[in-house]
Short mmCIF file of C-alpha atoms and ligand atoms in Angstrom, two decimals:
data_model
loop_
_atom_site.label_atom_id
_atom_site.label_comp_id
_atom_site.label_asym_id
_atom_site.label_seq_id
_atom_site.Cartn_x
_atom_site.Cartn_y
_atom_site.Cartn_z
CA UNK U 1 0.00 0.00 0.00
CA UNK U 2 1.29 3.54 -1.31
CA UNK U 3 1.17 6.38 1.84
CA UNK U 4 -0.98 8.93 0.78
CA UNK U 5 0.11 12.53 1.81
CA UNK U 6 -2.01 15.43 1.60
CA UNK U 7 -0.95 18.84 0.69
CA UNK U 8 -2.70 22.33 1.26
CA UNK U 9 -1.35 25.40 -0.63
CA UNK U 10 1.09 22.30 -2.69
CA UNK U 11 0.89 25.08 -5.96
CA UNK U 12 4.20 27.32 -4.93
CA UNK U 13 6.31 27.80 -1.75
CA UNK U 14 7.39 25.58 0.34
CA UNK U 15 4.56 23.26 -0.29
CA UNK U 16 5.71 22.70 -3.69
CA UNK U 17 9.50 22.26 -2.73
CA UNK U 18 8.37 19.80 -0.29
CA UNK U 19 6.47 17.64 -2.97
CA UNK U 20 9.57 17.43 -4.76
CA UNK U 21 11.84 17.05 -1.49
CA UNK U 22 8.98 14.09 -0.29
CA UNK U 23 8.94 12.59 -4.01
CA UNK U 24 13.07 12.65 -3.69
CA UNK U 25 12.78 10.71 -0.59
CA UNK U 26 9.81 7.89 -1.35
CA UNK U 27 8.71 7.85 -5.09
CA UNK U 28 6.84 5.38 -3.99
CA UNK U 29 4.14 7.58 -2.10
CA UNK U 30 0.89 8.91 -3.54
CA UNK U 31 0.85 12.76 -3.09
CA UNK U 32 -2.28 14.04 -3.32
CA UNK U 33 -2.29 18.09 -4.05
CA UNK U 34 -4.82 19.89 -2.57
CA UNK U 35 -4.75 23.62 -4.22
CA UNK U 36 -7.34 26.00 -5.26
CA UNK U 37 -6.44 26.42 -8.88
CA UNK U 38 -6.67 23.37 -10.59
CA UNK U 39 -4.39 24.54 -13.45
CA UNK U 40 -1.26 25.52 -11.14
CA UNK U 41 -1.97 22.29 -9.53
CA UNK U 42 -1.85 20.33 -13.12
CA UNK U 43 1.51 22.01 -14.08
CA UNK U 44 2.72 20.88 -10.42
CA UNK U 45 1.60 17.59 -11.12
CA UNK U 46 2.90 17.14 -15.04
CA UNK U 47 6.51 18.28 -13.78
CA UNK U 48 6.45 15.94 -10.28
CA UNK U 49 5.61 12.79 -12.62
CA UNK U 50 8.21 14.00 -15.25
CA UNK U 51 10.74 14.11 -12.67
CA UNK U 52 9.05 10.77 -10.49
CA UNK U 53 7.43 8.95 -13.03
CA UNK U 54 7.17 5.57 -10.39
CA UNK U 55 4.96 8.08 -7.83
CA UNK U 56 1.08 8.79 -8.08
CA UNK U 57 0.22 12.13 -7.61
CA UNK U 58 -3.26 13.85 -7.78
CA UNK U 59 -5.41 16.55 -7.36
CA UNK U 60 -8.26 17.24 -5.24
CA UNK U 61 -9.24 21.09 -5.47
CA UNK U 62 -10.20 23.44 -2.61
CA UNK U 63 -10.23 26.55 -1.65
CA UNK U 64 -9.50 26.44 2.60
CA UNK U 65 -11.05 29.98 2.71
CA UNK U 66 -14.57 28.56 1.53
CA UNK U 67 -16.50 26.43 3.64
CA UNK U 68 -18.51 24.81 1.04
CA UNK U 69 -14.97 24.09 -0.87
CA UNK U 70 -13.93 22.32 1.93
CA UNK U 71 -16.41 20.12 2.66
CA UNK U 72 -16.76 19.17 -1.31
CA UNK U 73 -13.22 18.64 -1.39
CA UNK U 74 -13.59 16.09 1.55
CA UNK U 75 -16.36 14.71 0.21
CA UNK U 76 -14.52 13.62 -3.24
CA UNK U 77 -11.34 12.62 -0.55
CA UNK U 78 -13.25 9.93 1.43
CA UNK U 79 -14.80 8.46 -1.79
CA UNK U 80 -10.78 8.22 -3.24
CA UNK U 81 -8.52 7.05 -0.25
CA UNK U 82 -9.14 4.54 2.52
CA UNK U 83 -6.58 6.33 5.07
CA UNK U 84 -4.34 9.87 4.90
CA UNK U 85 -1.02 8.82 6.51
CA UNK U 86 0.76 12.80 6.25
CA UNK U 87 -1.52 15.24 6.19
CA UNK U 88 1.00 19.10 5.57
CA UNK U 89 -2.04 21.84 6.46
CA UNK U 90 0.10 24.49 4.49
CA UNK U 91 -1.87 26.77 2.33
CA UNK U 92 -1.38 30.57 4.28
CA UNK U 93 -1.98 33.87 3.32
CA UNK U 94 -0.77 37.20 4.36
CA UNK U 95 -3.12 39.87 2.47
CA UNK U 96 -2.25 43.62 2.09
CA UNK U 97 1.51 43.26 4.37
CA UNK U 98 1.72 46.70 5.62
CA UNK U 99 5.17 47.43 6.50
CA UNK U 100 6.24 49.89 9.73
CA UNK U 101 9.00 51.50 8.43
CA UNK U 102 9.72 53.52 11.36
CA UNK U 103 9.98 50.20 13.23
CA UNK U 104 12.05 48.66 10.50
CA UNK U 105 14.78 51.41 10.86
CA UNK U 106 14.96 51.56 14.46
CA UNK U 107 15.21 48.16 14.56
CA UNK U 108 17.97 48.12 11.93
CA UNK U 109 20.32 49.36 14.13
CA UNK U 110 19.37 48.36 17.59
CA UNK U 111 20.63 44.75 19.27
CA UNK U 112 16.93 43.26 18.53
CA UNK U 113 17.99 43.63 14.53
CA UNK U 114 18.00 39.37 14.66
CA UNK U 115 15.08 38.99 16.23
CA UNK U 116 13.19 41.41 14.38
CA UNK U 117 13.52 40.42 11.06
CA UNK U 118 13.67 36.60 12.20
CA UNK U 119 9.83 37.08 13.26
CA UNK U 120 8.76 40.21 11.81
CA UNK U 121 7.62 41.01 15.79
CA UNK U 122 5.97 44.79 15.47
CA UNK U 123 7.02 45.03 11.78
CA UNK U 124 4.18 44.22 9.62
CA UNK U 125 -0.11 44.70 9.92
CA UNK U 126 -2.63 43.77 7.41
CA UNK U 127 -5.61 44.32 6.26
CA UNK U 128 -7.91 41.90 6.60
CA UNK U 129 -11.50 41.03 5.38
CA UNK U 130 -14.71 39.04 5.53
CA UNK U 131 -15.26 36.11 3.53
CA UNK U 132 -18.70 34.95 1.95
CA UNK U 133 -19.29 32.52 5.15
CA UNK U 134 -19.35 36.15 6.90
CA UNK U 135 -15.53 34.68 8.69
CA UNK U 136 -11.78 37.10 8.60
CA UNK U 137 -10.46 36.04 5.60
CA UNK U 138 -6.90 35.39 7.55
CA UNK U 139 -8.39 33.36 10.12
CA UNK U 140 -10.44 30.80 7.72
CA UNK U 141 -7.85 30.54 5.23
CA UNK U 142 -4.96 30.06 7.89
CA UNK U 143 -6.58 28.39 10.65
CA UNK U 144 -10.76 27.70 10.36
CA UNK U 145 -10.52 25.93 6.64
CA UNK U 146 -8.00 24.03 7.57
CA UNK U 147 -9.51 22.93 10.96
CA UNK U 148 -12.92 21.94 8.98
CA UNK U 149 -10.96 19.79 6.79
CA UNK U 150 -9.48 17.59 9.23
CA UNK U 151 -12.95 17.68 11.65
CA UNK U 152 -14.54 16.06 7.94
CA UNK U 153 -11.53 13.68 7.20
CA UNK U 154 -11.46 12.31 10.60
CA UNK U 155 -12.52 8.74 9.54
CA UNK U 156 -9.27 8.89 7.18
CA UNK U 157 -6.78 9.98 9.94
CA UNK U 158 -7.90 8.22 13.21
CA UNK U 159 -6.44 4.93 13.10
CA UNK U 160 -4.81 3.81 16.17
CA UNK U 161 -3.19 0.50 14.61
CA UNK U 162 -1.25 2.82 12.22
CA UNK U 163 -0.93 6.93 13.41
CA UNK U 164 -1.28 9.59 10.89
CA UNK U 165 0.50 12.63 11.05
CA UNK U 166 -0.76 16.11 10.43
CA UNK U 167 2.05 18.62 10.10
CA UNK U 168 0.95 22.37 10.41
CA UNK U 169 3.42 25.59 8.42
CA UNK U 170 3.39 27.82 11.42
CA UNK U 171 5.59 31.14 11.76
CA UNK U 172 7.58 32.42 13.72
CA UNK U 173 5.70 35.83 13.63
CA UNK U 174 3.02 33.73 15.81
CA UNK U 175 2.84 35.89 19.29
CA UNK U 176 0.75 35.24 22.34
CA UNK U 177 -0.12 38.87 22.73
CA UNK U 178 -1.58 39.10 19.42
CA UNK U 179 -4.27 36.46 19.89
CA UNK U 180 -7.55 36.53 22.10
CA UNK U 181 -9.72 34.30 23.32
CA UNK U 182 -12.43 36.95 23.15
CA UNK U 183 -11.53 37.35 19.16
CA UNK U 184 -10.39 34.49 17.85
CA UNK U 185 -10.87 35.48 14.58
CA UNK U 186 -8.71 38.94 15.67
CA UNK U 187 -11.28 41.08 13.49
CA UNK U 188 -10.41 44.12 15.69
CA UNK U 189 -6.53 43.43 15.51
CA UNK U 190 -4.13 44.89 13.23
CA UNK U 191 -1.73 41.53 13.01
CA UNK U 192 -4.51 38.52 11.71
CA UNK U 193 -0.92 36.47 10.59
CA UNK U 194 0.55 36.49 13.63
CA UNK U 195 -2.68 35.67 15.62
CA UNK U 196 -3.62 32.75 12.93
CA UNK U 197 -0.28 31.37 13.43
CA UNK U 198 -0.60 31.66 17.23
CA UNK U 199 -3.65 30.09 17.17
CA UNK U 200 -2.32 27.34 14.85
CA UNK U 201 0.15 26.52 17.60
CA UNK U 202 -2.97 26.34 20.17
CA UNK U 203 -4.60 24.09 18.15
CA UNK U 204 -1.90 21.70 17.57
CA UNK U 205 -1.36 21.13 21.30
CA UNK U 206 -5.19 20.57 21.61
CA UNK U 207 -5.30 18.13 18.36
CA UNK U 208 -2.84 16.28 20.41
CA UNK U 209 -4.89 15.95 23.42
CA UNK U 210 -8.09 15.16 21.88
CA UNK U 211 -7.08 12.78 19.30
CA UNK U 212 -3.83 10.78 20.00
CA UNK U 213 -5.36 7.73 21.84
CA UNK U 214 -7.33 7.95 18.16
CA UNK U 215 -4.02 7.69 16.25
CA UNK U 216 -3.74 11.74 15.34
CA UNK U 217 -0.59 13.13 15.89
CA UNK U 218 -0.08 17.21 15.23
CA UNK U 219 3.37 19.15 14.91
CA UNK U 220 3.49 22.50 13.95
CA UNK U 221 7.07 23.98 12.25
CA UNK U 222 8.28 27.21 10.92
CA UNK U 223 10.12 27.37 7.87
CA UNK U 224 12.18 30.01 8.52
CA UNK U 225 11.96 33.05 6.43
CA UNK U 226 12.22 32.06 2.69
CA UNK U 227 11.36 34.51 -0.35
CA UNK U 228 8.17 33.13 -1.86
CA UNK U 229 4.72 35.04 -3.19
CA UNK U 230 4.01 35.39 0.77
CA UNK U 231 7.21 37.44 1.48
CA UNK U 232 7.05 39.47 -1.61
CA UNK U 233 3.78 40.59 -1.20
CA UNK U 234 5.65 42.28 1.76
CA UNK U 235 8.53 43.68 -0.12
CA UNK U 236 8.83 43.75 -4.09
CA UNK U 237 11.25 41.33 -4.83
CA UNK U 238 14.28 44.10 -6.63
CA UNK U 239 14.03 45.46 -2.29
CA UNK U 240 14.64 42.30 -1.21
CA UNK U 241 17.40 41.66 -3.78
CA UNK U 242 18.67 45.15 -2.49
CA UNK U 243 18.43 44.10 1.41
CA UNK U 244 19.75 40.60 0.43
CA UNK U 245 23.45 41.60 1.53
CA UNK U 246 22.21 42.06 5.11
CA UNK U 247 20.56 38.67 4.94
CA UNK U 248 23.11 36.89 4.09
CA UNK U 249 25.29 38.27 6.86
CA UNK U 250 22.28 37.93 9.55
CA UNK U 251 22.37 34.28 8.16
CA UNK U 252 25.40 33.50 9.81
CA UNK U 253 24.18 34.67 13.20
CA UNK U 254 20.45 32.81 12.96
CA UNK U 255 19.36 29.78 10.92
CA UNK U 256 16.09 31.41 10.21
CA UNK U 257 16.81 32.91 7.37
CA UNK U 258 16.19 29.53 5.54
CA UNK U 259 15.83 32.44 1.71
CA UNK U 260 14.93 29.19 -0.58
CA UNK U 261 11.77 26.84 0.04
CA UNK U 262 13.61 23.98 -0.31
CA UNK U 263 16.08 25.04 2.80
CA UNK U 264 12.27 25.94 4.39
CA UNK U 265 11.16 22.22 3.64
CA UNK U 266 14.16 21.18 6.08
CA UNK U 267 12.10 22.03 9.14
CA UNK U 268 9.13 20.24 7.54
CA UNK U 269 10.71 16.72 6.90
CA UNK U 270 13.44 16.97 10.12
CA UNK U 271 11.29 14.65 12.28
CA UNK U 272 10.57 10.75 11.12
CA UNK U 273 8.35 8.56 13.91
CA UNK U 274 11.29 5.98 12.62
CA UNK U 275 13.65 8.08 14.60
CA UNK U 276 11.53 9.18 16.75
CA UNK U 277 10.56 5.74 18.09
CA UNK U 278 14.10 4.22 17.64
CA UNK U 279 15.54 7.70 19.89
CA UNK U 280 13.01 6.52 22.49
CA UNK U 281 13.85 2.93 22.77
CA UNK U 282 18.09 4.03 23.27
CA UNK U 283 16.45 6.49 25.71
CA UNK U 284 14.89 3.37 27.91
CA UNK U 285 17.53 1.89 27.52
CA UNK U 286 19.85 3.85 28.82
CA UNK U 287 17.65 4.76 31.80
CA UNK U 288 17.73 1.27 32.79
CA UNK U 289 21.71 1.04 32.61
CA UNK U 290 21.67 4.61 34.66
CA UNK U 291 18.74 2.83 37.24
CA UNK U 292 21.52 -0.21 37.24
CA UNK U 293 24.15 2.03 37.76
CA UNK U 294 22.71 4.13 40.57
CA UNK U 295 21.27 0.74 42.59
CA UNK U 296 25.16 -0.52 42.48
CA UNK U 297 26.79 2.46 43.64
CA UNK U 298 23.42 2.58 46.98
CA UNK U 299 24.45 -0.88 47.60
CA UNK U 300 28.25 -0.30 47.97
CA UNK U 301 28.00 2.96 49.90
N1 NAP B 401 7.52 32.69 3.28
C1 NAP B 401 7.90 32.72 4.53
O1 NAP B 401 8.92 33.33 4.89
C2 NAP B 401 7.08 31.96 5.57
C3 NAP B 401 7.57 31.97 6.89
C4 NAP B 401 6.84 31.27 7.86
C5 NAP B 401 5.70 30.57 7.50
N2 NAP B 401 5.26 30.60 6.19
C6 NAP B 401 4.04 29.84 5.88
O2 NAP B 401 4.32 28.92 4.85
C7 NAP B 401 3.09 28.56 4.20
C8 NAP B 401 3.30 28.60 2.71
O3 NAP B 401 3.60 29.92 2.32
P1 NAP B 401 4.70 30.27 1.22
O4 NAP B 401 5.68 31.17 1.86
O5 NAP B 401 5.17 29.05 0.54
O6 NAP B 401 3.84 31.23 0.29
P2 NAP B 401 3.16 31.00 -1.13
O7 NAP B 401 4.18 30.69 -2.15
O8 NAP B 401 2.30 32.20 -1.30
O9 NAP B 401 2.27 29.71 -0.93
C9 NAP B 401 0.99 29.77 -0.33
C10 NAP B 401 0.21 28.58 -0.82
O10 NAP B 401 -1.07 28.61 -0.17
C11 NAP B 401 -2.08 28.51 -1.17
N3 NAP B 401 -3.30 29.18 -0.74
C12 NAP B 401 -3.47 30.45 -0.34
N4 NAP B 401 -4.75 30.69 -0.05
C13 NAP B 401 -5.42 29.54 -0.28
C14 NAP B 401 -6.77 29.14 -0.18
N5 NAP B 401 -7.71 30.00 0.20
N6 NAP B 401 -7.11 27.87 -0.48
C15 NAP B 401 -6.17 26.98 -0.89
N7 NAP B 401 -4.87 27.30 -1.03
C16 NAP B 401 -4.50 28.56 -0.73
C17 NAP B 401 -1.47 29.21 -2.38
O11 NAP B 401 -2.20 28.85 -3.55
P3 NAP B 401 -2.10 29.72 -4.92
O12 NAP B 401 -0.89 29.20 -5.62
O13 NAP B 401 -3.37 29.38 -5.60
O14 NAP B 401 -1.99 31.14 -4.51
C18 NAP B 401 -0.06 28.66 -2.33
O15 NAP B 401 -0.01 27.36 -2.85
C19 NAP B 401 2.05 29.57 4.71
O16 NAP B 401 1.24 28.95 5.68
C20 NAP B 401 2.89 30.66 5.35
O17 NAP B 401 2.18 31.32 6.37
C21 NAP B 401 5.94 31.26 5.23
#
């Protein structure tokens, strides 16, 4: 049996370098592309199978920021596959970036110069909107779509016998203070990302409570800061070719300045239950030799 990975937002980014990173690794999987234009998503496919010829790849189109997308696109996804074994919730958006240039200068030459442009902290606000299901655009797109999707899919993740994975693109720009409990959706906030990406990292850690004994597992990672559609919607891209020197030396001070998708996917793929499992069987193991150990040493004293 083929695993069968599911990708949001697979069309660009890093969810397209990680098809091709996942395809490098197992051409044996079945990657299953889940984008909201069809024809991005059939040039994706026609140049994964020209490169992997042995994989199966396909299409299943929705549009996370559209509750009746979603739940056709499940629909169509429970009638195809018997189980999801990865599922990457990636698709994002960051609409209208406004940047604060005052902030951007002072921070430019002031010790926090790392940390600001590592997580754009009190650099950028957007504008956000409502969507036709009357939600913040930000919110279902980032965080509600998504959400829906795996709610509907649950009989194709929740397998205790054999644990699927969901992996979730957080951000680094995902801060506490920006997110509410009393406005979840943050439509009186100025910074939708960062709250989306906050509450992405909420919902993980519930995911995890709710459905493990199920067979769920949820991670969320950061890519690091990579130039993609996202980031120049913040900056045109000749500025960021312009600022690039300053990168490239902040580069060598913090690892999240990952520039390329396919140095983002590295945070995406770093962690294999394989691993995982085989870390925490040397881990037992050497607690029983330190156990040993410690008993010998009580006896002789
Ligand atoms: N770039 C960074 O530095 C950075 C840093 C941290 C986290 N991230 C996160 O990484 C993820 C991918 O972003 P990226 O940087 O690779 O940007 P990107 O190139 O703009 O990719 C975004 C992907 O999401 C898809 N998408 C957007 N809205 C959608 C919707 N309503 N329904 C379905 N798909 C939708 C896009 O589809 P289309 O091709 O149709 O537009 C595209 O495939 C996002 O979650 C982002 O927040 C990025």
């Amino acid at each position: 049996m083929r695993k069968v990975v599911l990708i949001t937002g697979a069309s660009s980014g890093v969810g397209l370098a990680l098809c091709r990173r996942l395809l490098e690794e197992d051409d044996a999987l079945h990657l299953c592309l889940a984008c909201r234009n069809v024809s991005k998503a059939e040039a994706v496919r026609t140049s994964l199978l020209a490169s992997h010829p042995a994989a199966e790849v396909s299409i299943v189109q929705v549009d996370v920021s559209s509750l009746p997308s979603v739940f056709q696109a499940t629909k169509e996804l429970k009638q195809r596959f018997q189980r999801l074994d990865y599922v990457y919730l990636n698709a994002g958006i960051m609409p209208n970036p406004q940047l604060n240039i005052k902030a951007l200068f002072r921070g430019l030459f002031s010790r926090n110069v790392i940390h600001m442009f590592s997580t754009a902290e009190g650099l950028l606000t957007q504008n956000d909107k409502l969507t036709p299901d009357g939600l913040q655009e930000v919110f279902e797109t980032n965080v509600f779509g998504h959400f829906i999707l795996i709610q509907e899919l649950e009989s194709l993740l929740c397998h205790s016998e054999s644990p699927s994975q969901l992996i979730w693109t957080s951000s680094r720009n995902a801060k506490k203070s920006n997110f509410s409990l009393e406005d979840v959706q943050h439509s009186k906030g100025q910074e939708p990302y960062s709250s989306s990406k906050y509450a992405i990292d909420l919902l993980s850690v519930a995911l995890n409570r709710n459905f493990n004994q199920q067979g769920l597992y949820s991670s969320v990672v950061c890519p690091g800061t990579m130039l993609t559609s996202l980031t120049y919607g913040i900056l045109p891209p000749f500025v960021w070719m312009l600022i690039m020197p300053i990168i490239w030396l902040l580069r060598f001070f913090a690892n999240a300045f990952t520039l390329t998708p396919q140095n983002g996917t590295e945070a995406l793929m770093d962690l294999d239950e394989d691993t995982a499992e085989k870390f925490y069987q040397k881990l037992l193991k050497l607690e029983k030799q330190i156990r040993v150990t410690i008993q010998e040493t009580n006896n002789q004293n």
